[in-house]
């Protein structure tokens, strides 16, 4: 469970928009939506993954500017 999921509670949704991958890296573009304390929020995140020996060894998550 991520902090966003905990903050968004049952209203939190994450949708994969696109995935690009090679042998060494994968990039995932997410669309997210959540509601907390009566406020709704939509945002986009980009996850950059480093792949080593067939497994994700590092991940960096960046929120796109609004």
GROMACS .gro file of N, CA and C in nm:
model
  198
    1UNK      N    1   0.084  -0.118   0.000
    1UNK     CA    2   0.000   0.000   0.000
    1UNK      C    3   0.088   0.124   0.000
    2UNK      N    4   0.062   0.216  -0.091
    2UNK     CA    5   0.139   0.340  -0.097
    2UNK      C    6   0.075   0.446  -0.010
    3UNK      N    7   0.151   0.553   0.018
    3UNK     CA    8   0.095   0.665   0.095
    3UNK      C    9  -0.025   0.726   0.024
    4UNK      N   10  -0.020   0.731  -0.110
    4UNK     CA   11  -0.133   0.787  -0.185
    4UNK      C   12  -0.257   0.703  -0.165
    5UNK      N   13  -0.242   0.570  -0.167
    5UNK     CA   14  -0.357   0.482  -0.148
    5UNK      C   15  -0.415   0.498  -0.008
    6UNK      N   16  -0.327   0.509   0.093
    6UNK     CA   17  -0.375   0.528   0.229
    6UNK      C   18  -0.447   0.661   0.244
    7UNK      N   19  -0.393   0.767   0.184
    7UNK     CA   20  -0.454   0.900   0.194
    7UNK      C   21  -0.586   0.904   0.117
    8UNK      N   22  -0.592   0.836   0.003
    8UNK     CA   23  -0.711   0.839  -0.080
    8UNK      C   24  -0.818   0.741  -0.035
    9UNK      N   25  -0.779   0.646   0.050
    9UNK     CA   26  -0.875   0.548   0.098
    9UNK      C   27  -0.940   0.471  -0.016
   10UNK      N   28  -1.066   0.435   0.001
   10UNK     CA   29  -1.132   0.354  -0.101
   10UNK      C   30  -1.155   0.428  -0.233
   11UNK      N   31  -1.142   0.561  -0.234
   11UNK     CA   32  -1.164   0.636  -0.358
   11UNK      C   33  -1.038   0.642  -0.444
   12UNK      N   34  -0.923   0.595  -0.394
   12UNK     CA   35  -0.798   0.604  -0.469
   12UNK      C   36  -0.802   0.510  -0.589
   13UNK      N   37  -0.764   0.565  -0.707
   13UNK     CA   38  -0.757   0.484  -0.829
   13UNK      C   39  -0.627   0.515  -0.902
   14UNK      N   40  -0.563   0.412  -0.954
   14UNK     CA   41  -0.443   0.428  -1.036
   14UNK      C   42  -0.468   0.352  -1.167
   15UNK      N   43  -0.444   0.420  -1.278
   15UNK     CA   44  -0.463   0.358  -1.410
   15UNK      C   45  -0.333   0.371  -1.488
   16UNK      N   46  -0.285   0.259  -1.542
   16UNK     CA   47  -0.166   0.262  -1.627
   16UNK      C   48  -0.205   0.322  -1.761
   17UNK      N   49  -0.138   0.430  -1.798
   17UNK     CA   50  -0.166   0.496  -1.926
   17UNK      C   51  -0.079   0.438  -2.037
   18UNK      N   52   0.050   0.412  -2.006
   18UNK     CA   53   0.140   0.358  -2.107
   18UNK      C   54   0.263   0.299  -2.041
   19UNK      N   55   0.329   0.206  -2.109
   19UNK     CA   56   0.451   0.142  -2.060
   19UNK      C   57   0.551   0.135  -2.176
   20UNK      N   58   0.673   0.174  -2.149
   20UNK     CA   59   0.784   0.160  -2.244
   20UNK      C   60   0.892   0.080  -2.173
   21UNK      N   61   0.952  -0.017  -2.241
   21UNK     CA   62   1.052  -0.100  -2.173
   21UNK      C   63   1.161  -0.148  -2.268
   22UNK      N   64   1.277  -0.170  -2.209
   22UNK     CA   65   1.390  -0.233  -2.278
   22UNK      C   66   1.446  -0.338  -2.182
   23UNK      N   67   1.560  -0.396  -2.214
   23UNK     CA   68   1.619  -0.495  -2.124
   23UNK      C   69   1.665  -0.434  -1.992
   24UNK      N   70   1.702  -0.306  -1.994
   24UNK     CA   71   1.760  -0.243  -1.874
   24UNK      C   72   1.667  -0.148  -1.801
   25UNK      N   73   1.561  -0.100  -1.867
   25UNK     CA   74   1.474  -0.001  -1.804
   25UNK      C   75   1.328  -0.021  -1.845
   26UNK      N   76   1.239   0.027  -1.759
   26UNK     CA   77   1.096   0.033  -1.790
   26UNK      C   78   1.045   0.167  -1.739
   27UNK      N   79   0.956   0.226  -1.816
   27UNK     CA   80   0.895   0.353  -1.777
   27UNK      C   81   0.744   0.334  -1.783
   28UNK      N   82   0.676   0.369  -1.673
   28UNK     CA   83   0.531   0.353  -1.665
   28UNK      C   84   0.470   0.490  -1.638
   29UNK      N   85   0.371   0.526  -1.719
   29UNK     CA   86   0.299   0.651  -1.702
   29UNK      C   87   0.163   0.618  -1.640
   30UNK      N   88   0.135   0.674  -1.521
   30UNK     CA   89   0.012   0.648  -1.447
   30UNK      C   90  -0.077   0.772  -1.444
   31UNK      N   91  -0.208   0.751  -1.449
   31UNK     CA   92  -0.307   0.854  -1.418
   31UNK      C   93  -0.364   0.815  -1.282
   32UNK      N   94  -0.370   0.908  -1.187
   32UNK     CA   95  -0.418   0.879  -1.052
   32UNK      C   96  -0.533   0.971  -1.014
   33UNK      N   97  -0.620   0.920  -0.927
   33UNK     CA   98  -0.733   0.998  -0.878
   33UNK      C   99  -0.757   0.957  -0.734
   34UNK      N  100  -0.783   1.056  -0.648
   34UNK     CA  101  -0.815   1.025  -0.509
   34UNK      C  102  -0.900   1.134  -0.447
   35UNK      N  103  -0.969   1.097  -0.342
   35UNK     CA  104  -1.053   1.190  -0.268
   35UNK      C  105  -1.016   1.175  -0.121
   36UNK      N  106  -0.993   1.288  -0.054
   36UNK     CA  107  -0.957   1.286   0.087
   36UNK      C  108  -1.010   1.412   0.152
   37UNK      N  109  -1.081   1.396   0.262
   37UNK     CA  110  -1.133   1.513   0.333
   37UNK      C  111  -1.224   1.599   0.249
   38UNK      N  112  -1.300   1.539   0.159
   38UNK     CA  113  -1.392   1.614   0.075
   38UNK      C  114  -1.329   1.678  -0.047
   39UNK      N  115  -1.197   1.664  -0.063
   39UNK     CA  116  -1.128   1.721  -0.180
   39UNK      C  117  -1.090   1.610  -0.277
   40UNK      N  118  -1.107   1.638  -0.406
   40UNK     CA  119  -1.067   1.543  -0.510
   40UNK      C  120  -0.941   1.592  -0.577
   41UNK      N  121  -0.860   1.497  -0.622
   41UNK     CA  122  -0.735   1.532  -0.690
   41UNK      C  123  -0.708   1.433  -0.801
   42UNK      N  124  -0.666   1.482  -0.916
   42UNK     CA  125  -0.620   1.401  -1.028
   42UNK      C  126  -0.477   1.442  -1.057
   43UNK      N  127  -0.389   1.344  -1.084
   43UNK     CA  128  -0.252   1.378  -1.116
   43UNK      C  129  -0.189   1.265  -1.197
   44UNK      N  130  -0.071   1.294  -1.250
   44UNK     CA  131   0.002   1.199  -1.334
   44UNK      C  132   0.137   1.172  -1.269
   45UNK      N  133   0.176   1.044  -1.267
   45UNK     CA  134   0.308   1.007  -1.217
   45UNK      C  135   0.380   0.924  -1.323
   46UNK      N  136   0.512   0.933  -1.317
   46UNK     CA  137   0.600   0.859  -1.406
   46UNK      C  138   0.691   0.774  -1.319
   47UNK      N  139   0.692   0.643  -1.341
   47UNK     CA  140   0.780   0.553  -1.267
   47UNK      C  141   0.890   0.506  -1.362
   48UNK      N  142   1.015   0.528  -1.324
   48UNK     CA  143   1.130   0.484  -1.402
   48UNK      C  144   1.194   0.370  -1.325
   49UNK      N  145   1.202   0.253  -1.386
   49UNK     CA  146   1.254   0.134  -1.320
   49UNK      C  147   1.384   0.090  -1.386
   50UNK      N  148   1.482   0.053  -1.304
   50UNK     CA  149   1.605  -0.008  -1.353
   50UNK      C  150   1.589  -0.158  -1.335
   51UNK      N  151   1.621  -0.234  -1.439
   51UNK     CA  152   1.604  -0.379  -1.437
   51UNK      C  153   1.741  -0.445  -1.441
   52UNK      N  154   1.766  -0.535  -1.346
   52UNK     CA  155   1.892  -0.610  -1.340
   52UNK      C  156   1.859  -0.757  -1.316
   53UNK      N  157   1.917  -0.844  -1.393
   53UNK     CA  158   1.895  -0.988  -1.381
   53UNK      C  159   1.746  -1.025  -1.385
   54UNK      N  160   1.671  -0.952  -1.469
   54UNK     CA  161   1.530  -0.983  -1.490
   54UNK      C  162   1.435  -0.932  -1.383
   55UNK      N  163   1.486  -0.851  -1.289
   55UNK     CA  164   1.402  -0.798  -1.181
   55UNK      C  165   1.421  -0.648  -1.167
   56UNK      N  166   1.320  -0.581  -1.116
   56UNK     CA  167   1.333  -0.438  -1.089
   56UNK      C  168   1.427  -0.420  -0.970
   57UNK      N  169   1.538  -0.350  -0.992
   57UNK     CA  170   1.636  -0.331  -0.885
   57UNK      C  171   1.628  -0.191  -0.824
   58UNK      N  172   1.576  -0.096  -0.898
   58UNK     CA  173   1.559   0.041  -0.847
   58UNK      C  174   1.435   0.100  -0.914
   59UNK      N  175   1.371   0.193  -0.843
   59UNK     CA  176   1.257   0.262  -0.901
   59UNK      C  177   1.255   0.406  -0.854
   60UNK      N  178   1.227   0.497  -0.944
   60UNK     CA  179   1.214   0.639  -0.915
   60UNK      C  180   1.076   0.681  -0.960
   61UNK      N  181   1.003   0.748  -0.873
   61UNK     CA  182   0.868   0.794  -0.907
   61UNK      C  183   0.866   0.945  -0.907
   62UNK      N  184   0.817   1.002  -1.015
   62UNK     CA  185   0.812   1.147  -1.033
   62UNK      C  186   0.670   1.190  -1.060
   63UNK      N  187   0.623   1.292  -0.989
   63UNK     CA  188   0.492   1.348  -1.017
   63UNK      C  189   0.506   1.454  -1.124
   64UNK      N  190   0.421   1.445  -1.225
   64UNK     CA  191   0.425   1.543  -1.335
   64UNK      C  192   0.375   1.678  -1.283
   65UNK      N  193   0.434   1.788  -1.329
   65UNK     CA  194   0.386   1.920  -1.287
   65UNK      C  195   0.241   1.942  -1.330
   66UNK      N  196   0.167   2.011  -1.247
   66UNK     CA  197   0.024   2.037  -1.278
   66UNK      C  198   0.011   2.143  -1.383
   0.00000   0.00000   0.00000
